[in-house]
Amino acid sequence: MHSTSTEGLSGRSVDELERFAAQPETDRLDVQTWEMMRELAVARMSDDRLAVDIRLRWVRLALTAIRKKAQGSDVDRKAALAEETNVRVNAIRAFGAAQDGGLLDPVDLCESVFREIGQTPEEVRTKAVLWRSLPPQEMLRLRRVKNLLTPLRGVESLIPPGDPLHRELSAWLSVIPDLP
């Protein structure tokens, strides 16, 4: 495959697309190319006819495509992380959780989401209650927080109830109904 060609992405193997994505010149590709690769990778990671190790490679490729799409555009970091969160949660549901700091680690996932939000649940709830009177940019920020948190529903069952992170996740999930 030519290094910048997007024709026939769907007919390519995970090996070919991993090599394609790893090429330095692909950093300059348009957002649409990375979106096409993300869509393909998400579909393939969900294909239970494929071996688990191959499906996990598709997960990693989807995450690479999301990151490269964000690098090559003005995509908001929270919007990109919301896409990553969706992919990782779906992978955790499909393949099970791991406690290794990797893509299947629900603790790592939650911590990265909370870090990106950069506020406490109480601070976000205080703003969320008044969202209709906020400037459009702040409404959008709250909407992106909701997009980050919503996929985490169900992840709390994978974190021990006594773990402080479980309590923090529960607090965050309780904010979702207040968000625009």
PDB file of C-alpha atoms in Angstrom, residues 1 5 13 37 45 56 58 63 79 92-93 96 106 109 111 117 119 122 125 134 178:
ATOM      1  CA  MET A   1       0.000   0.000   0.000  1.00  0.00           C
ATOM      2  CA  SER A   5      -3.116   5.969  -0.023  1.00  0.00           C
ATOM      3  CA  SER A  13      -4.872  -6.702   7.057  1.00  0.00           C
ATOM      4  CA  MET A  37      -9.186   3.781   9.905  1.00  0.00           C
ATOM      5  CA  MET A  45     -12.235  -5.369  17.013  1.00  0.00           C
ATOM      6  CA  LEU A  56      -6.762  -6.668  20.440  1.00  0.00           C
ATOM      7  CA  TRP A  58      -7.463  -3.830  16.041  1.00  0.00           C
ATOM      8  CA  LEU A  63      -6.603   4.023  19.528  1.00  0.00           C
ATOM      9  CA  ALA A  79     -13.536  14.737  22.454  1.00  0.00           C
ATOM     10  CA  ILE A  92     -12.817  -4.320  28.492  1.00  0.00           C
ATOM     11  CA  ARG A  93     -16.353  -5.645  28.062  1.00  0.00           C
ATOM     12  CA  GLY A  96     -12.221  -8.730  30.313  1.00  0.00           C
ATOM     13  CA  PRO A 106     -10.396  -0.031  34.167  1.00  0.00           C
ATOM     14  CA  LEU A 109      -8.949   4.256  32.217  1.00  0.00           C
ATOM     15  CA  GLU A 111      -7.778   7.756  36.297  1.00  0.00           C
ATOM     16  CA  ILE A 117     -11.622  16.514  33.529  1.00  0.00           C
ATOM     17  CA  GLN A 119     -12.051  19.112  38.531  1.00  0.00           C
ATOM     18  CA  GLU A 122     -18.720  18.561  43.156  1.00  0.00           C
ATOM     19  CA  ARG A 125     -22.038  19.422  39.486  1.00  0.00           C
ATOM     20  CA  LEU A 134     -23.555  29.376  30.992  1.00  0.00           C
ATOM     21  CA  ASP A 178     -27.081  16.949  35.757  1.00  0.00           C
TER      22      ASP A 178
END
